[in-house]
Tab-separated table of C-alpha atoms in Angstrom:
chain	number	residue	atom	x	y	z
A	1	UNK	CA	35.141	80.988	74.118
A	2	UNK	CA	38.258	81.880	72.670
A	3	UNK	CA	39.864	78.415	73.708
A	4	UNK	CA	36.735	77.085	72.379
A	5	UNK	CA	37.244	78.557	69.068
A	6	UNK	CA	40.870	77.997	69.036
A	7	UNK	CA	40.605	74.122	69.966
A	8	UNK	CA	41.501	71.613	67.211
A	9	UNK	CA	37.888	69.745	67.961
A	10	UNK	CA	35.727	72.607	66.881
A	11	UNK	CA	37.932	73.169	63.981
A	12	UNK	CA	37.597	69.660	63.149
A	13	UNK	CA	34.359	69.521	63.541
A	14	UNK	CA	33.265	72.679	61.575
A	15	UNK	CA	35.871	71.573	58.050
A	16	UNK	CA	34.030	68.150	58.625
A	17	UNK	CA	30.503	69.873	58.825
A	18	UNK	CA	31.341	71.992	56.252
A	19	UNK	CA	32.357	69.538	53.771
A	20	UNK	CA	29.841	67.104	54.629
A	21	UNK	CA	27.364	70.005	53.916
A	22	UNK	CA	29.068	71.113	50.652
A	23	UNK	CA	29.147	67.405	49.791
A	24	UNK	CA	25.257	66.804	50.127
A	25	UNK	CA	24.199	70.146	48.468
A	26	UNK	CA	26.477	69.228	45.342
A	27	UNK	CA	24.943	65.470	45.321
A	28	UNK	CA	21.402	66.323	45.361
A	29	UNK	CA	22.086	68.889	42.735
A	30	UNK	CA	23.418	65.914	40.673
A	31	UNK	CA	20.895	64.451	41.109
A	32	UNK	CA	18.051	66.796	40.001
A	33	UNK	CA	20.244	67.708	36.945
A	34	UNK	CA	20.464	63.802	36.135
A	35	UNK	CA	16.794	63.659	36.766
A	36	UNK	CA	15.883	66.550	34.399
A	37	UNK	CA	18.105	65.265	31.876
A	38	UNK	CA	16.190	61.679	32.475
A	39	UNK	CA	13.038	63.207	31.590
A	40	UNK	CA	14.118	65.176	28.353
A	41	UNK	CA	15.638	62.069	26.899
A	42	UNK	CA	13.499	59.919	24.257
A	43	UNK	CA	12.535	56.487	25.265
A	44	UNK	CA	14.362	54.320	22.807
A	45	UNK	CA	12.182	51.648	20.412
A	46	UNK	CA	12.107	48.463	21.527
A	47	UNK	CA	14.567	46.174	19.805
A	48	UNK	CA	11.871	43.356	19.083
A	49	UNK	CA	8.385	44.638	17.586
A	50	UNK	CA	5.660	41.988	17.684
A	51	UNK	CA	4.146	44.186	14.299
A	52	UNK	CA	7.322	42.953	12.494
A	53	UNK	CA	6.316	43.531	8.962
A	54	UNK	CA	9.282	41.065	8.050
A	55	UNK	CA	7.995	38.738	10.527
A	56	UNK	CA	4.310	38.759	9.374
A	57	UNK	CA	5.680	37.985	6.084
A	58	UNK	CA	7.298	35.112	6.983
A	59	UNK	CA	4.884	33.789	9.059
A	60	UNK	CA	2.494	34.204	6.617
A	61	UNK	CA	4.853	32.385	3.906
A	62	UNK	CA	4.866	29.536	6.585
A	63	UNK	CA	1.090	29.619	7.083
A	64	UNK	CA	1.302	29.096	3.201
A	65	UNK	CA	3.568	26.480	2.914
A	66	UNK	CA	2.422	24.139	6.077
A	67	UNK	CA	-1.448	24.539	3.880
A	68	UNK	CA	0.291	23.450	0.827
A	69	UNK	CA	1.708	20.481	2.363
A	70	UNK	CA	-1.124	19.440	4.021
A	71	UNK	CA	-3.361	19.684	0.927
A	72	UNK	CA	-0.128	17.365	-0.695
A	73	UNK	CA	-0.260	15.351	2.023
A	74	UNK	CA	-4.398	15.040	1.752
A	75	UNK	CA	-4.138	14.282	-2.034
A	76	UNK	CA	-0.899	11.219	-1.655
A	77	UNK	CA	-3.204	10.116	1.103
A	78	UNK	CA	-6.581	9.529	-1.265
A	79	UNK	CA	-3.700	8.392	-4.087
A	80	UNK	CA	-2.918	5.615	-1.067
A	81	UNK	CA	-6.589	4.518	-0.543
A	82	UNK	CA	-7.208	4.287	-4.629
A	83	UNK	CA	-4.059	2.393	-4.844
A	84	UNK	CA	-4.935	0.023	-1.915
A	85	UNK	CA	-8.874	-0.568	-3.021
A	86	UNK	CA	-7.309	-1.283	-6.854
A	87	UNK	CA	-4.879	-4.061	-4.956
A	88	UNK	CA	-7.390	-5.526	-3.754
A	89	UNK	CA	-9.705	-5.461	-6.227
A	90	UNK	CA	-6.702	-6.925	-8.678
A	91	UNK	CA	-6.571	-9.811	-6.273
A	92	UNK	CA	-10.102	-10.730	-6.540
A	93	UNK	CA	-9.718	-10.675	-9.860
A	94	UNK	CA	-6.453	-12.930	-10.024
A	95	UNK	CA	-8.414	-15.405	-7.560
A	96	UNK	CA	-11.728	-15.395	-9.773
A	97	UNK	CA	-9.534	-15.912	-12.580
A	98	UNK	CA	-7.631	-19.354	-10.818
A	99	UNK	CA	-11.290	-20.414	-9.831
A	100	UNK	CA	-11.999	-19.631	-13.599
A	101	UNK	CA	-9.010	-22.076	-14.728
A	102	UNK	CA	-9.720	-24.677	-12.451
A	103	UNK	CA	-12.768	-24.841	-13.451
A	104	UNK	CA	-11.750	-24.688	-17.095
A	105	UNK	CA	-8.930	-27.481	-16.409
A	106	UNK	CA	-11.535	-29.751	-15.117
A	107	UNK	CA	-13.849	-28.789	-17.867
A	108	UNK	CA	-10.829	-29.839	-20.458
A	109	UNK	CA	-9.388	-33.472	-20.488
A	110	UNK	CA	-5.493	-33.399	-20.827
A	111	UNK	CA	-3.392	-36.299	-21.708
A	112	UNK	CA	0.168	-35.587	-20.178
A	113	UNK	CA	3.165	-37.273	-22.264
A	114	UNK	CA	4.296	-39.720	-20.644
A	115	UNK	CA	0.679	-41.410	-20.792
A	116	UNK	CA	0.847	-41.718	-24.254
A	117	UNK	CA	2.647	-45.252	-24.830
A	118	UNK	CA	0.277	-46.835	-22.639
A	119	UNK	CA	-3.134	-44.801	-23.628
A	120	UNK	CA	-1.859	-46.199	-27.282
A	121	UNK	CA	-1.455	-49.707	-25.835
A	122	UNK	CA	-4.730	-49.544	-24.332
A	123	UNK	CA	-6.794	-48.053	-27.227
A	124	UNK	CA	-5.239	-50.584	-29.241
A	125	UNK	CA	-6.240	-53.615	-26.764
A	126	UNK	CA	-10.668	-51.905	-27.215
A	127	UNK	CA	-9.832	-51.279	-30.538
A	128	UNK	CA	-9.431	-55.125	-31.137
A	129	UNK	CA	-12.192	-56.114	-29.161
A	130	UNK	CA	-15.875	-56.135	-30.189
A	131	UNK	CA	-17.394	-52.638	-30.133
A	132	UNK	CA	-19.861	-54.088	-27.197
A	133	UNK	CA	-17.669	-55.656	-24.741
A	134	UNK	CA	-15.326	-52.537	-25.477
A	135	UNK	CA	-18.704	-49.738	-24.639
A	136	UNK	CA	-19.102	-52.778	-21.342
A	137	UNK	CA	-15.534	-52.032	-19.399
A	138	UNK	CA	-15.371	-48.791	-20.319
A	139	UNK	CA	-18.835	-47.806	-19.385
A	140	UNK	CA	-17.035	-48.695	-15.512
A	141	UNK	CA	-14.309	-45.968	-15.921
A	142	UNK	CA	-13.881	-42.571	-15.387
A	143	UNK	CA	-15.135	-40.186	-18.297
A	144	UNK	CA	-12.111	-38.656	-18.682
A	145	UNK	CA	-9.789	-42.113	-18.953
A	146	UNK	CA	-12.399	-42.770	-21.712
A	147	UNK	CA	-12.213	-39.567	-23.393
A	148	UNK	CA	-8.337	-40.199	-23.149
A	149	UNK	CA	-8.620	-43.607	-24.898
A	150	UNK	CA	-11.339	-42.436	-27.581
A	151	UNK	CA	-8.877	-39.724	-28.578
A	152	UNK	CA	-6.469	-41.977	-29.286
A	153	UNK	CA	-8.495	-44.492	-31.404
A	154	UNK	CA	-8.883	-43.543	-34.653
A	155	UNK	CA	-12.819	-42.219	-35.627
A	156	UNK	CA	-14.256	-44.840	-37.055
A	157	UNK	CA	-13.058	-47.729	-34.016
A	158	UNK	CA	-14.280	-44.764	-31.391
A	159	UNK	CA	-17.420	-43.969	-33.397
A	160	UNK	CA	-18.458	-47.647	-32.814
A	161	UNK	CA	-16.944	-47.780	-29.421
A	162	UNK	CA	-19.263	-44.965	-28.539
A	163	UNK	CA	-22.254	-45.810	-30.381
A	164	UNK	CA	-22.281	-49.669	-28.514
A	165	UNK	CA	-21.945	-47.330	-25.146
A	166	UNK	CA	-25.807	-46.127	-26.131
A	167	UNK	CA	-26.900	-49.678	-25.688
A	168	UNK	CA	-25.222	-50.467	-22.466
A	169	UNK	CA	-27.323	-48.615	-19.947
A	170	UNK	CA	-30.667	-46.173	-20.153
A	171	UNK	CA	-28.661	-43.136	-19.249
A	172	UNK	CA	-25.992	-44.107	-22.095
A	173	UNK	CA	-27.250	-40.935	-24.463
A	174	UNK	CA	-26.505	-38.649	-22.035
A	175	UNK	CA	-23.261	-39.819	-21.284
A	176	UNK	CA	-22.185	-40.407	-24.616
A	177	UNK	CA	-23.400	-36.799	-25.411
A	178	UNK	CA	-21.254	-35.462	-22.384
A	179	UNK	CA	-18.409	-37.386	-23.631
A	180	UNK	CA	-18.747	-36.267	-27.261
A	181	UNK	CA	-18.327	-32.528	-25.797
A	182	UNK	CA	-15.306	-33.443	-23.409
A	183	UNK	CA	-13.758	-35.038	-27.147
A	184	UNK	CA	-14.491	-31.567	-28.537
A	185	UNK	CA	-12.196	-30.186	-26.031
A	186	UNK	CA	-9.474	-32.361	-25.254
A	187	UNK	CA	-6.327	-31.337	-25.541
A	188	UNK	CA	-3.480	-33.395	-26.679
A	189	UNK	CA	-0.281	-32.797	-24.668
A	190	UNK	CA	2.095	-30.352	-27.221
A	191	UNK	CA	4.529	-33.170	-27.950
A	192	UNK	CA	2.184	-35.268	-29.464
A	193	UNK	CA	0.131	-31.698	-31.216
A	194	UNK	CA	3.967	-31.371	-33.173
C-alpha cells in the first residue's frame, strides 16, 4: 500500500480529484450567490410604454388635425360642386342669351354699309315709279329687302309705296302692318346713324 500511496498516479489522481472537487463546490456556490442576487434585483421599466402620456398627446393632436382636414377637405369639396352647378348654369344662360339675339337679329332688319349706294339707287329707281307698280315688284321680295328700301325713301314716297301695297293682294294689311313694325326697328348701319 505504501507503493500505492507513494506512486505518482494516485498522487495525480487525488490533486486532480481534489481540485476538480474544490472547483465544482466553488462554481455552484457562484452560482447560488448570482442567483440570490438575481432575485433581489428590481426588474427595470421597460424603455417603450404603450401608456405614453407624450404619445397619447400626440396622437390625439393627429386624431385632431387628420378631422380638421377632412372637414376642409368636405367643405372645398361642396365649394367644387357649387362652383361646377353655377358653370353650368352660366352656360345655359350664355346659350339662352345667343338664342335670345338670334332671335332678336332676325326680329331687327340691318342694312350693312356697303349696301347703302345701291339700296339708294334702288329706292330712287320705286321712288320714280308709280306708287302701284312700285307696291307690284316689291310685293315679290323679301320683307326685309323692302323694309331696307322703305327706309331709305323718304316718308312721304314710302307712305304711298306702302299704302298701294294694301291694294295689291287680300293679305296686303297684314303685311303692310308687319312691315310697319320691322320699320320701327330697323337699324341703320352706324356709318350712315353719324
Amino acid at each position: 500500500m505504501k507503493r500505492l500511496l507513494t506512486s505518482p498516479v494516485l498522487s495525480t489522481f487525488i490533486g486532480a480529484a481534489t481540485f476538480f472537487g474544490t472547483l465544482t463546490l466553488m462554481v455552484s456556490r457562484q452560482a447560488e450567490q448570482q442567483a440570490h442576487a438575481a432575485a433581489q434585483v428590481k426588474p427595470e421599466i421597460p424603455v417603450w410604454n404603450p401608456s405614453n402620456p407624450e404619445i397619447d398627446k400626440l396622437v390625439s393632436e393627429l386624431k385632431t388635425e387628420r378631422q380638421a382636414l377632412e372637414k376642409r377637405r368636405k367643405e372645398i369639396d361642396a365649394v367644387a360642386e357649387q362652383f361646377k352647378a353655377q358653370r353650368i348654369e352660366l352656360n345655359d344662360a350664355m346659350q339662352r342669351v345667343q338664342q335670345l339675339q338670334a332671335e332678336l337679329d332676325k326680329q331687327i332688319v340691318q342694312v350693312k354699309a356697303d349696301e347703302i349706294p345701291n339700296l339708294k339707287k334702288q329706292a330712287k329707281i320705286y321712288a320714280s315709279m308709280a306708287p302701284e307698280s312700285a307696291a307690284q315688284i316689291l310685293n315679290e321680295m323679301e320683307d326685309s329687302a323692302i323694309v331696307k328700301l322703305l327706309a331709305s325713301m323718304k316718308e312721304d314716297e314710302s307712305a304711298q309705296i306702302l299704302e298701294s301695297l294694301l291694294k295689291v293682294d287680300a293679305g296686303a294689311a297684314k303685311r303692310a302692318a308687319e312691315l310697319s313694325d320691322q320699320l320701327r326697328r330697323y337699324l341703320a348701319p352706324k356709318a350712315a346713324k353719324k
